Amino acid sequence: MAFLDLDGLRCHVQRLDPRDGGPPAATAVLLHGLLTDSLASYYFTLAPTLAAAGVAVVMYDQRGHGRTGRPPTGYRLERFVDDLMGLLDRLEVAAPVHLLGNSFGGTVAFGLAARHPERVLSILAIESEPATLAWAGKLDGILRRAEAELAEESTLAWVAAQRGAHTARLARSAGRLLAGTSLARDIPASRLPTEAELRAIHCPVLAVYGTESDLADQAAWLDGLLPDCRSAFVPGQEHSVLVEAPDTVRELTLSWLREQGVELRGPVADPALVPWRGAR
């Protein structure tokens, strides 16, 4: 465990070196989602697989989440992108990296690629989308509703009964984050990249969706918007693809990195097992 100061933010960072002790075949930065998510989602799913394949892994708790500091304000998307840039600079990761973003983490990845394309080799976005006016409106509704509902003990009791004690603890922590910070108001007020800025994201992008997720309907739009983007669908899954279908995510990720020219040193997914576009 390590903590770095990012312009006054105490940031919790975890790094995994290639397990075989050899030089990294590439560097992957793993970005988690909002509210109930943290780097733990990757630590127990994807990160060990990448390290075993010879990839250097960087993962961190985003501001307000996990063990990273929780300032009362400063939660616009551009601050999250600044944090990512600051982290790469502090870790002296000068070469471009592969970004893997879950939900809001993918939005941060798109934000970095739009502002600093020279720092990004590829993006694998799981159940995610770039920041647009529609995205801001949707997040405004989701966050305001969550702020109100997670302040109610009856909601937390329902979560505990339906989803278990662990999920209830995450929900309670998310409620404290929303109650104690400006996150619910800052995210929708973020600076949004223009369509031209999004179209200028030229790195390869793989967008992964659950077939039962509302986000799957955006696949054709995103494939058409970005110059080098395609979609993959995970059958039977909704939004929680990373934690509900980790084996599939591992297969997708290894296959994707190999396609990007990364010389993986561990077992690589059989392409026949990867649900590329058309398997929805």
PDB file of C-alpha atoms in Angstrom:
ATOM      1  CA  MET A   1       0.000   0.000   0.000  1.00  0.00           C
ATOM      2  CA  ALA A   2       1.250   3.485  -0.857  1.00  0.00           C
ATOM      3  CA  PHE A   3      -0.042   7.023  -0.561  1.00  0.00           C
ATOM      4  CA  LEU A   4       0.933   9.900  -2.831  1.00  0.00           C
ATOM      5  CA  ASP A   5       0.183  13.591  -2.582  1.00  0.00           C
ATOM      6  CA  LEU A   6      -1.595  14.798  -5.713  1.00  0.00           C
ATOM      7  CA  ASP A   7      -1.861  18.565  -5.393  1.00  0.00           C
ATOM      8  CA  GLY A   8      -3.041  18.242  -1.807  1.00  0.00           C
ATOM      9  CA  LEU A   9      -5.065  15.047  -2.273  1.00  0.00           C
ATOM     10  CA  ARG A  10      -3.814  12.028  -0.315  1.00  0.00           C
ATOM     11  CA  CYS A  11      -4.200   9.287  -2.914  1.00  0.00           C
ATOM     12  CA  HIS A  12      -4.138   5.548  -2.185  1.00  0.00           C
ATOM     13  CA  VAL A  13      -2.226   3.678  -4.903  1.00  0.00           C
ATOM     14  CA  GLN A  14      -1.446   0.020  -5.487  1.00  0.00           C
ATOM     15  CA  ARG A  15       1.069  -1.255  -8.033  1.00  0.00           C
ATOM     16  CA  LEU A  16       1.657  -4.805  -9.203  1.00  0.00           C
ATOM     17  CA  ASP A  17       4.869  -5.583 -11.051  1.00  0.00           C
ATOM     18  CA  PRO A  18       5.104  -8.450 -13.547  1.00  0.00           C
ATOM     19  CA  ARG A  19       4.961 -11.620 -11.508  1.00  0.00           C
ATOM     20  CA  ASP A  20       7.900 -13.236 -13.273  1.00  0.00           C
ATOM     21  CA  GLY A  21      10.203 -10.360 -12.352  1.00  0.00           C
ATOM     22  CA  GLY A  22      10.873  -9.507 -15.983  1.00  0.00           C
ATOM     23  CA  PRO A  23      10.542  -6.117 -17.646  1.00  0.00           C
ATOM     24  CA  PRO A  24       6.942  -4.951 -18.137  1.00  0.00           C
ATOM     25  CA  ALA A  25       5.397  -5.843 -21.478  1.00  0.00           C
ATOM     26  CA  ALA A  26       3.200  -2.752 -21.029  1.00  0.00           C
ATOM     27  CA  THR A  27       1.639  -0.612 -18.312  1.00  0.00           C
ATOM     28  CA  ALA A  28      -2.087  -0.768 -17.591  1.00  0.00           C
ATOM     29  CA  VAL A  29      -3.880   1.770 -15.405  1.00  0.00           C
ATOM     30  CA  LEU A  30      -7.149   0.536 -13.882  1.00  0.00           C
ATOM     31  CA  LEU A  31      -9.885   3.084 -13.143  1.00  0.00           C
ATOM     32  CA  HIS A  32     -12.883   2.245 -10.970  1.00  0.00           C
ATOM     33  CA  GLY A  33     -16.400   3.683 -10.912  1.00  0.00           C
ATOM     34  CA  LEU A  34     -18.377   5.992  -8.625  1.00  0.00           C
ATOM     35  CA  LEU A  35     -19.828   5.685  -5.139  1.00  0.00           C
ATOM     36  CA  THR A  36     -19.640   1.990  -4.188  1.00  0.00           C
ATOM     37  CA  ASP A  37     -16.542   1.173  -6.228  1.00  0.00           C
ATOM     38  CA  SER A  38     -12.815   1.261  -5.424  1.00  0.00           C
ATOM     39  CA  LEU A  39      -9.555  -0.278  -6.603  1.00  0.00           C
ATOM     40  CA  ALA A  40     -10.602  -3.453  -4.759  1.00  0.00           C
ATOM     41  CA  SER A  41     -12.851  -4.311  -7.718  1.00  0.00           C
ATOM     42  CA  TYR A  42      -9.715  -4.790  -9.800  1.00  0.00           C
ATOM     43  CA  TYR A  43      -7.452  -6.110  -7.058  1.00  0.00           C
ATOM     44  CA  PHE A  44      -9.598  -9.221  -6.711  1.00  0.00           C
ATOM     45  CA  THR A  45     -10.457  -9.693 -10.394  1.00  0.00           C
ATOM     46  CA  LEU A  46      -8.294  -8.400 -13.211  1.00  0.00           C
ATOM     47  CA  ALA A  47      -5.071  -7.031 -11.706  1.00  0.00           C
ATOM     48  CA  PRO A  48      -3.419 -10.362 -10.698  1.00  0.00           C
ATOM     49  CA  THR A  49      -4.094 -11.794 -14.161  1.00  0.00           C
ATOM     50  CA  LEU A  50      -2.387  -8.830 -15.827  1.00  0.00           C
ATOM     51  CA  ALA A  51       0.642  -9.062 -13.534  1.00  0.00           C
ATOM     52  CA  ALA A  52       0.910 -12.788 -14.280  1.00  0.00           C
ATOM     53  CA  ALA A  53       0.935 -11.937 -17.995  1.00  0.00           C
ATOM     54  CA  GLY A  54       3.897  -9.572 -17.602  1.00  0.00           C
ATOM     55  CA  VAL A  55       1.982  -6.293 -17.431  1.00  0.00           C
ATOM     56  CA  ALA A  56       2.797  -3.578 -14.884  1.00  0.00           C
ATOM     57  CA  VAL A  57      -0.450  -2.603 -13.152  1.00  0.00           C
ATOM     58  CA  VAL A  58      -1.325   0.751 -11.577  1.00  0.00           C
ATOM     59  CA  MET A  59      -4.604   1.099  -9.696  1.00  0.00           C
ATOM     60  CA  TYR A  60      -5.763   3.753  -7.273  1.00  0.00           C
ATOM     61  CA  ASP A  61      -8.774   4.906  -5.292  1.00  0.00           C
ATOM     62  CA  GLN A  62     -10.231   7.956  -7.000  1.00  0.00           C
ATOM     63  CA  ARG A  63     -10.878  11.089  -4.961  1.00  0.00           C
ATOM     64  CA  GLY A  64     -13.515  10.544  -2.295  1.00  0.00           C
ATOM     65  CA  HIS A  65     -13.367   6.762  -2.628  1.00  0.00           C
ATOM     66  CA  GLY A  66     -11.681   3.929  -0.766  1.00  0.00           C
ATOM     67  CA  ARG A  67      -8.640   5.047   1.219  1.00  0.00           C
ATOM     68  CA  THR A  68      -8.024   8.199  -0.828  1.00  0.00           C
ATOM     69  CA  GLY A  69      -8.865  11.552   0.754  1.00  0.00           C
ATOM     70  CA  ARG A  70     -12.419  12.895   0.689  1.00  0.00           C
ATOM     71  CA  PRO A  71     -12.307  16.675   0.181  1.00  0.00           C
ATOM     72  CA  PRO A  72     -15.657  18.455   0.598  1.00  0.00           C
ATOM     73  CA  THR A  73     -15.537  19.917  -2.924  1.00  0.00           C
ATOM     74  CA  GLY A  74     -13.714  19.415  -6.225  1.00  0.00           C
ATOM     75  CA  TYR A  75     -15.473  16.522  -7.967  1.00  0.00           C
ATOM     76  CA  ARG A  76     -15.915  17.711 -11.514  1.00  0.00           C
ATOM     77  CA  LEU A  77     -14.719  15.293 -14.165  1.00  0.00           C
ATOM     78  CA  GLU A  78     -11.766  17.485 -15.046  1.00  0.00           C
ATOM     79  CA  ARG A  79     -10.430  17.123 -11.480  1.00  0.00           C
ATOM     80  CA  PHE A  80     -10.505  13.331 -11.806  1.00  0.00           C
ATOM     81  CA  VAL A  81      -8.592  13.633 -15.089  1.00  0.00           C
ATOM     82  CA  ASP A  82      -6.095  15.968 -13.401  1.00  0.00           C
ATOM     83  CA  ASP A  83      -5.636  13.355 -10.661  1.00  0.00           C
ATOM     84  CA  LEU A  84      -4.845  10.688 -13.249  1.00  0.00           C
ATOM     85  CA  MET A  85      -2.318  12.919 -14.995  1.00  0.00           C
ATOM     86  CA  GLY A  86      -0.745  13.861 -11.669  1.00  0.00           C
ATOM     87  CA  LEU A  87      -0.523  10.209 -10.655  1.00  0.00           C
ATOM     88  CA  LEU A  88       1.257   9.218 -13.858  1.00  0.00           C
ATOM     89  CA  ASP A  89       3.695  12.087 -13.427  1.00  0.00           C
ATOM     90  CA  ARG A  90       4.375  11.290  -9.753  1.00  0.00           C
ATOM     91  CA  LEU A  91       4.986   7.628 -10.607  1.00  0.00           C
ATOM     92  CA  GLU A  92       7.225   8.723 -13.494  1.00  0.00           C
ATOM     93  CA  VAL A  93       5.176   6.742 -16.003  1.00  0.00           C
ATOM     94  CA  ALA A  94       6.262   8.725 -19.041  1.00  0.00           C
ATOM     95  CA  ALA A  95       5.420   6.166 -21.733  1.00  0.00           C
ATOM     96  CA  PRO A  96       1.808   5.975 -22.935  1.00  0.00           C
ATOM     97  CA  VAL A  97      -0.383   3.482 -21.105  1.00  0.00           C
ATOM     98  CA  HIS A  98      -3.368   1.234 -21.656  1.00  0.00           C
ATOM     99  CA  LEU A  99      -6.398   2.503 -19.713  1.00  0.00           C
ATOM    100  CA  LEU A 100      -9.040   0.113 -18.382  1.00  0.00           C
ATOM    101  CA  GLY A 101     -12.047   1.931 -16.978  1.00  0.00           C
ATOM    102  CA  ASN A 102     -15.125   0.551 -15.261  1.00  0.00           C
ATOM    103  CA  SER A 103     -18.248   2.754 -15.489  1.00  0.00           C
ATOM    104  CA  PHE A 104     -17.186   6.300 -14.463  1.00  0.00           C
ATOM    105  CA  GLY A 105     -13.580   5.119 -14.663  1.00  0.00           C
ATOM    106  CA  GLY A 106     -14.048   4.735 -18.401  1.00  0.00           C
ATOM    107  CA  THR A 107     -15.367   8.297 -18.582  1.00  0.00           C
ATOM    108  CA  VAL A 108     -12.162   9.465 -16.892  1.00  0.00           C
ATOM    109  CA  ALA A 109     -10.163   7.430 -19.415  1.00  0.00           C
ATOM    110  CA  PHE A 110     -11.954   9.112 -22.321  1.00  0.00           C
ATOM    111  CA  GLY A 111     -11.290  12.462 -20.652  1.00  0.00           C
ATOM    112  CA  LEU A 112      -7.558  11.828 -20.493  1.00  0.00           C
ATOM    113  CA  ALA A 113      -7.471  10.614 -24.106  1.00  0.00           C
ATOM    114  CA  ALA A 114      -9.266  13.778 -25.238  1.00  0.00           C
ATOM    115  CA  ARG A 115      -6.919  16.117 -23.353  1.00  0.00           C
ATOM    116  CA  HIS A 116      -3.631  14.210 -23.578  1.00  0.00           C
ATOM    117  CA  PRO A 117      -3.804  11.710 -26.454  1.00  0.00           C
ATOM    118  CA  GLU A 118      -0.044  11.224 -26.317  1.00  0.00           C
ATOM    119  CA  ARG A 119      -0.408   9.504 -22.908  1.00  0.00           C
ATOM    120  CA  VAL A 120      -2.896   6.820 -24.022  1.00  0.00           C
ATOM    121  CA  LEU A 121      -2.217   3.706 -26.110  1.00  0.00           C
ATOM    122  CA  SER A 122      -5.684   2.187 -25.872  1.00  0.00           C
ATOM    123  CA  ILE A 123      -8.878   2.218 -23.828  1.00  0.00           C
ATOM    124  CA  LEU A 124     -10.945  -0.727 -22.652  1.00  0.00           C
ATOM    125  CA  ALA A 125     -14.168   0.775 -21.292  1.00  0.00           C
ATOM    126  CA  ILE A 126     -16.451  -1.522 -19.306  1.00  0.00           C
ATOM    127  CA  GLU A 127     -20.071  -0.354 -19.135  1.00  0.00           C
ATOM    128  CA  SER A 128     -18.959   3.205 -19.732  1.00  0.00           C
ATOM    129  CA  GLU A 129     -19.326   6.221 -21.993  1.00  0.00           C
ATOM    130  CA  PRO A 130     -17.570   9.526 -22.682  1.00  0.00           C
ATOM    131  CA  ALA A 131     -18.916  12.661 -21.028  1.00  0.00           C
ATOM    132  CA  THR A 132     -21.647  14.309 -23.099  1.00  0.00           C
ATOM    133  CA  LEU A 133     -24.648  16.527 -22.363  1.00  0.00           C
ATOM    134  CA  ALA A 134     -26.833  13.422 -22.187  1.00  0.00           C
ATOM    135  CA  TRP A 135     -24.348  11.779 -19.807  1.00  0.00           C
ATOM    136  CA  ALA A 136     -24.394  14.846 -17.525  1.00  0.00           C
ATOM    137  CA  GLY A 137     -28.188  14.877 -17.422  1.00  0.00           C
ATOM    138  CA  LYS A 138     -28.359  11.186 -16.645  1.00  0.00           C
ATOM    139  CA  LEU A 139     -25.748  11.432 -13.878  1.00  0.00           C
ATOM    140  CA  ASP A 140     -27.574  14.405 -12.386  1.00  0.00           C
ATOM    141  CA  GLY A 141     -30.703  12.311 -11.944  1.00  0.00           C
ATOM    142  CA  ILE A 142     -28.872   9.228 -10.689  1.00  0.00           C
ATOM    143  CA  LEU A 143     -26.756  11.102  -8.137  1.00  0.00           C
ATOM    144  CA  ARG A 144     -29.579  13.249  -6.774  1.00  0.00           C
ATOM    145  CA  ARG A 145     -31.757  10.189  -6.359  1.00  0.00           C
ATOM    146  CA  ALA A 146     -28.940   8.273  -4.669  1.00  0.00           C
ATOM    147  CA  GLU A 147     -28.214  11.209  -2.365  1.00  0.00           C
ATOM    148  CA  ALA A 148     -31.828  11.234  -1.169  1.00  0.00           C
ATOM    149  CA  GLU A 149     -32.371   7.487  -0.948  1.00  0.00           C
ATOM    150  CA  LEU A 150     -29.058   6.573   0.722  1.00  0.00           C
ATOM    151  CA  ALA A 151     -29.809   9.049   3.501  1.00  0.00           C
ATOM    152  CA  GLU A 152     -32.769   6.855   4.530  1.00  0.00           C
ATOM    153  CA  GLU A 153     -32.189   3.993   6.953  1.00  0.00           C
ATOM    154  CA  SER A 154     -35.061   2.132   5.326  1.00  0.00           C
ATOM    155  CA  THR A 155     -33.151   2.089   2.026  1.00  0.00           C
ATOM    156  CA  LEU A 156     -30.022   0.743   3.696  1.00  0.00           C
ATOM    157  CA  ALA A 157     -32.054  -1.912   5.500  1.00  0.00           C
ATOM    158  CA  TRP A 158     -33.569  -2.993   2.166  1.00  0.00           C
ATOM    159  CA  VAL A 159     -30.104  -3.201   0.597  1.00  0.00           C
ATOM    160  CA  ALA A 160     -28.878  -5.339   3.502  1.00  0.00           C
ATOM    161  CA  ALA A 161     -31.856  -7.683   3.205  1.00  0.00           C
ATOM    162  CA  GLN A 162     -31.706  -7.997  -0.581  1.00  0.00           C
ATOM    163  CA  ARG A 163     -27.985  -7.695  -1.325  1.00  0.00           C
ATOM    164  CA  GLY A 164     -26.226  -8.619   1.907  1.00  0.00           C
ATOM    165  CA  ALA A 165     -24.224  -6.866   4.606  1.00  0.00           C
ATOM    166  CA  HIS A 166     -21.182  -6.109   2.428  1.00  0.00           C
ATOM    167  CA  THR A 167     -23.229  -4.271  -0.201  1.00  0.00           C
ATOM    168  CA  ALA A 168     -25.076  -2.437   2.561  1.00  0.00           C
ATOM    169  CA  ARG A 169     -21.753  -1.207   3.978  1.00  0.00           C
ATOM    170  CA  LEU A 170     -20.760   0.055   0.533  1.00  0.00           C
ATOM    171  CA  ALA A 171     -24.129   1.782   0.168  1.00  0.00           C
ATOM    172  CA  ARG A 172     -23.757   3.455   3.564  1.00  0.00           C
ATOM    173  CA  SER A 173     -20.278   4.697   2.615  1.00  0.00           C
ATOM    174  CA  ALA A 174     -21.666   6.025  -0.676  1.00  0.00           C
ATOM    175  CA  GLY A 175     -24.372   7.850   1.247  1.00  0.00           C
ATOM    176  CA  ARG A 176     -21.760   9.516   3.447  1.00  0.00           C
ATOM    177  CA  LEU A 177     -19.777  10.539   0.361  1.00  0.00           C
ATOM    178  CA  LEU A 178     -22.840  12.154  -1.189  1.00  0.00           C
ATOM    179  CA  ALA A 179     -23.955  13.810   2.044  1.00  0.00           C
ATOM    180  CA  GLY A 180     -20.515  15.171   2.939  1.00  0.00           C
ATOM    181  CA  THR A 181     -19.270  16.418  -0.426  1.00  0.00           C
ATOM    182  CA  SER A 182     -20.380  18.333  -3.515  1.00  0.00           C
ATOM    183  CA  LEU A 183     -19.974  15.269  -5.763  1.00  0.00           C
ATOM    184  CA  ALA A 184     -23.675  15.023  -6.706  1.00  0.00           C
ATOM    185  CA  ARG A 185     -23.648  18.627  -7.956  1.00  0.00           C
ATOM    186  CA  ASP A 186     -20.111  18.709  -9.340  1.00  0.00           C
ATOM    187  CA  ILE A 187     -20.288  15.722 -11.681  1.00  0.00           C
ATOM    188  CA  PRO A 188     -23.203  17.071 -13.784  1.00  0.00           C
ATOM    189  CA  ALA A 189     -21.507  20.501 -13.881  1.00  0.00           C
ATOM    190  CA  SER A 190     -18.284  19.085 -15.337  1.00  0.00           C
ATOM    191  CA  ARG A 191     -16.641  20.597 -18.373  1.00  0.00           C
ATOM    192  CA  LEU A 192     -17.819  18.415 -21.259  1.00  0.00           C
ATOM    193  CA  PRO A 193     -15.595  17.642 -24.229  1.00  0.00           C
ATOM    194  CA  THR A 194     -16.981  18.805 -27.548  1.00  0.00           C
ATOM    195  CA  GLU A 195     -17.994  16.314 -30.199  1.00  0.00           C
ATOM    196  CA  ALA A 196     -14.916  17.360 -32.179  1.00  0.00           C
ATOM    197  CA  GLU A 197     -12.698  16.596 -29.170  1.00  0.00           C
ATOM    198  CA  LEU A 198     -14.276  13.161 -28.800  1.00  0.00           C
ATOM    199  CA  ARG A 199     -13.918  12.409 -32.493  1.00  0.00           C
ATOM    200  CA  ALA A 200     -10.232  13.278 -32.147  1.00  0.00           C
ATOM    201  CA  ILE A 201      -9.688  10.323 -29.767  1.00  0.00           C
ATOM    202  CA  HIS A 202      -7.723   8.164 -32.185  1.00  0.00           C
ATOM    203  CA  CYS A 203      -6.447   5.439 -29.847  1.00  0.00           C
ATOM    204  CA  PRO A 204      -8.094   2.011 -30.228  1.00  0.00           C
ATOM    205  CA  VAL A 205     -11.145   1.578 -27.982  1.00  0.00           C
ATOM    206  CA  LEU A 206     -12.967  -1.573 -26.933  1.00  0.00           C
ATOM    207  CA  ALA A 207     -16.331  -0.853 -25.314  1.00  0.00           C
ATOM    208  CA  VAL A 208     -17.696  -3.748 -23.240  1.00  0.00           C
ATOM    209  CA  TYR A 209     -21.383  -3.979 -22.333  1.00  0.00           C
ATOM    210  CA  GLY A 210     -23.700  -6.380 -20.599  1.00  0.00           C
ATOM    211  CA  THR A 211     -26.394  -7.458 -23.040  1.00  0.00           C
ATOM    212  CA  GLU A 212     -29.084  -6.574 -20.473  1.00  0.00           C
ATOM    213  CA  SER A 213     -27.641  -3.130 -19.703  1.00  0.00           C
ATOM    214  CA  ASP A 214     -29.253   0.124 -20.842  1.00  0.00           C
ATOM    215  CA  LEU A 215     -25.820   1.267 -21.996  1.00  0.00           C
ATOM    216  CA  ALA A 216     -25.660  -1.479 -24.633  1.00  0.00           C
ATOM    217  CA  ASP A 217     -28.004   0.589 -26.797  1.00  0.00           C
ATOM    218  CA  GLN A 218     -25.289   3.227 -27.246  1.00  0.00           C
ATOM    219  CA  ALA A 219     -22.834   0.794 -28.882  1.00  0.00           C
ATOM    220  CA  ALA A 220     -23.572   1.762 -32.481  1.00  0.00           C
ATOM    221  CA  TRP A 221     -23.390   5.473 -31.622  1.00  0.00           C
ATOM    222  CA  LEU A 222     -20.018   5.156 -29.883  1.00  0.00           C
ATOM    223  CA  ASP A 223     -18.615   2.918 -32.611  1.00  0.00           C
ATOM    224  CA  GLY A 224     -19.579   5.595 -35.122  1.00  0.00           C
ATOM    225  CA  LEU A 225     -18.338   8.519 -33.049  1.00  0.00           C
ATOM    226  CA  LEU A 226     -14.816   7.320 -32.322  1.00  0.00           C
ATOM    227  CA  PRO A 227     -12.411   6.654 -35.203  1.00  0.00           C
ATOM    228  CA  ASP A 228     -11.214   3.281 -33.878  1.00  0.00           C
ATOM    229  CA  CYS A 229     -13.852   1.731 -31.639  1.00  0.00           C
ATOM    230  CA  ARG A 230     -15.703  -1.547 -31.512  1.00  0.00           C
ATOM    231  CA  SER A 231     -18.012  -3.200 -29.023  1.00  0.00           C
ATOM    232  CA  ALA A 232     -18.163  -6.497 -27.156  1.00  0.00           C
ATOM    233  CA  PHE A 233     -21.184  -7.848 -25.330  1.00  0.00           C
ATOM    234  CA  VAL A 234     -21.270 -10.104 -22.277  1.00  0.00           C
ATOM    235  CA  PRO A 235     -24.405 -12.270 -22.423  1.00  0.00           C
ATOM    236  CA  GLY A 236     -26.895 -12.089 -19.574  1.00  0.00           C
ATOM    237  CA  GLN A 237     -25.140  -9.260 -17.718  1.00  0.00           C
ATOM    238  CA  GLU A 238     -26.366  -5.832 -16.651  1.00  0.00           C
ATOM    239  CA  HIS A 239     -24.103  -3.018 -15.379  1.00  0.00           C
ATOM    240  CA  SER A 240     -21.895  -4.974 -12.955  1.00  0.00           C
ATOM    241  CA  VAL A 241     -19.968  -6.840 -15.632  1.00  0.00           C
ATOM    242  CA  LEU A 242     -16.564  -6.549 -13.940  1.00  0.00           C
ATOM    243  CA  VAL A 243     -17.590  -8.204 -10.674  1.00  0.00           C
ATOM    244  CA  GLU A 244     -20.313 -10.496 -12.037  1.00  0.00           C
ATOM    245  CA  ALA A 245     -18.385 -11.886 -15.030  1.00  0.00           C
ATOM    246  CA  PRO A 246     -14.678 -11.543 -14.128  1.00  0.00           C
ATOM    247  CA  ASP A 247     -13.561 -14.545 -16.189  1.00  0.00           C
ATOM    248  CA  THR A 248     -15.017 -13.036 -19.342  1.00  0.00           C
ATOM    249  CA  VAL A 249     -13.478  -9.654 -18.556  1.00  0.00           C
ATOM    250  CA  ARG A 250     -10.082 -11.310 -18.087  1.00  0.00           C
ATOM    251  CA  GLU A 251     -10.404 -13.086 -21.436  1.00  0.00           C
ATOM    252  CA  LEU A 252     -11.442  -9.887 -23.175  1.00  0.00           C
ATOM    253  CA  THR A 253      -8.627  -7.884 -21.643  1.00  0.00           C
ATOM    254  CA  LEU A 254      -5.831 -10.312 -22.444  1.00  0.00           C
ATOM    255  CA  SER A 255      -7.059 -10.732 -25.998  1.00  0.00           C
ATOM    256  CA  TRP A 256      -7.377  -6.947 -26.402  1.00  0.00           C
ATOM    257  CA  LEU A 257      -3.858  -6.235 -25.138  1.00  0.00           C
ATOM    258  CA  ARG A 258      -2.400  -8.909 -27.381  1.00  0.00           C
ATOM    259  CA  GLU A 259      -4.209  -7.321 -30.308  1.00  0.00           C
ATOM    260  CA  GLN A 260      -2.567  -4.000 -29.370  1.00  0.00           C
ATOM    261  CA  GLY A 261       0.840  -5.613 -29.796  1.00  0.00           C
ATOM    262  CA  VAL A 262       1.553  -6.362 -26.139  1.00  0.00           C
ATOM    263  CA  GLU A 263       3.731  -9.460 -25.872  1.00  0.00           C
ATOM    264  CA  LEU A 264       2.052 -11.189 -22.958  1.00  0.00           C
ATOM    265  CA  ARG A 265       4.091 -13.817 -21.163  1.00  0.00           C
ATOM    266  CA  GLY A 266       1.306 -15.747 -19.485  1.00  0.00           C
ATOM    267  CA  PRO A 267      -1.661 -17.699 -20.885  1.00  0.00           C
ATOM    268  CA  VAL A 268      -3.690 -15.638 -23.348  1.00  0.00           C
ATOM    269  CA  ALA A 269      -7.389 -16.014 -23.984  1.00  0.00           C
ATOM    270  CA  ASP A 270      -8.578 -18.184 -26.803  1.00  0.00           C
ATOM    271  CA  PRO A 271     -10.116 -15.729 -29.327  1.00  0.00           C
ATOM    272  CA  ALA A 272     -12.991 -18.168 -29.829  1.00  0.00           C
ATOM    273  CA  LEU A 273     -14.037 -17.560 -26.209  1.00  0.00           C
ATOM    274  CA  VAL A 274     -14.188 -13.767 -26.525  1.00  0.00           C
ATOM    275  CA  PRO A 275     -17.687 -12.377 -27.201  1.00  0.00           C
ATOM    276  CA  TRP A 276     -16.913  -9.820 -29.893  1.00  0.00           C
ATOM    277  CA  ARG A 277     -19.553  -7.683 -31.556  1.00  0.00           C
ATOM    278  CA  GLY A 278     -22.308  -9.760 -33.039  1.00  0.00           C
ATOM    279  CA  ALA A 279     -22.609 -12.092 -30.037  1.00  0.00           C
ATOM    280  CA  ARG A 280     -25.154  -9.901 -28.331  1.00  0.00           C
TER     281      ARG A 280
END
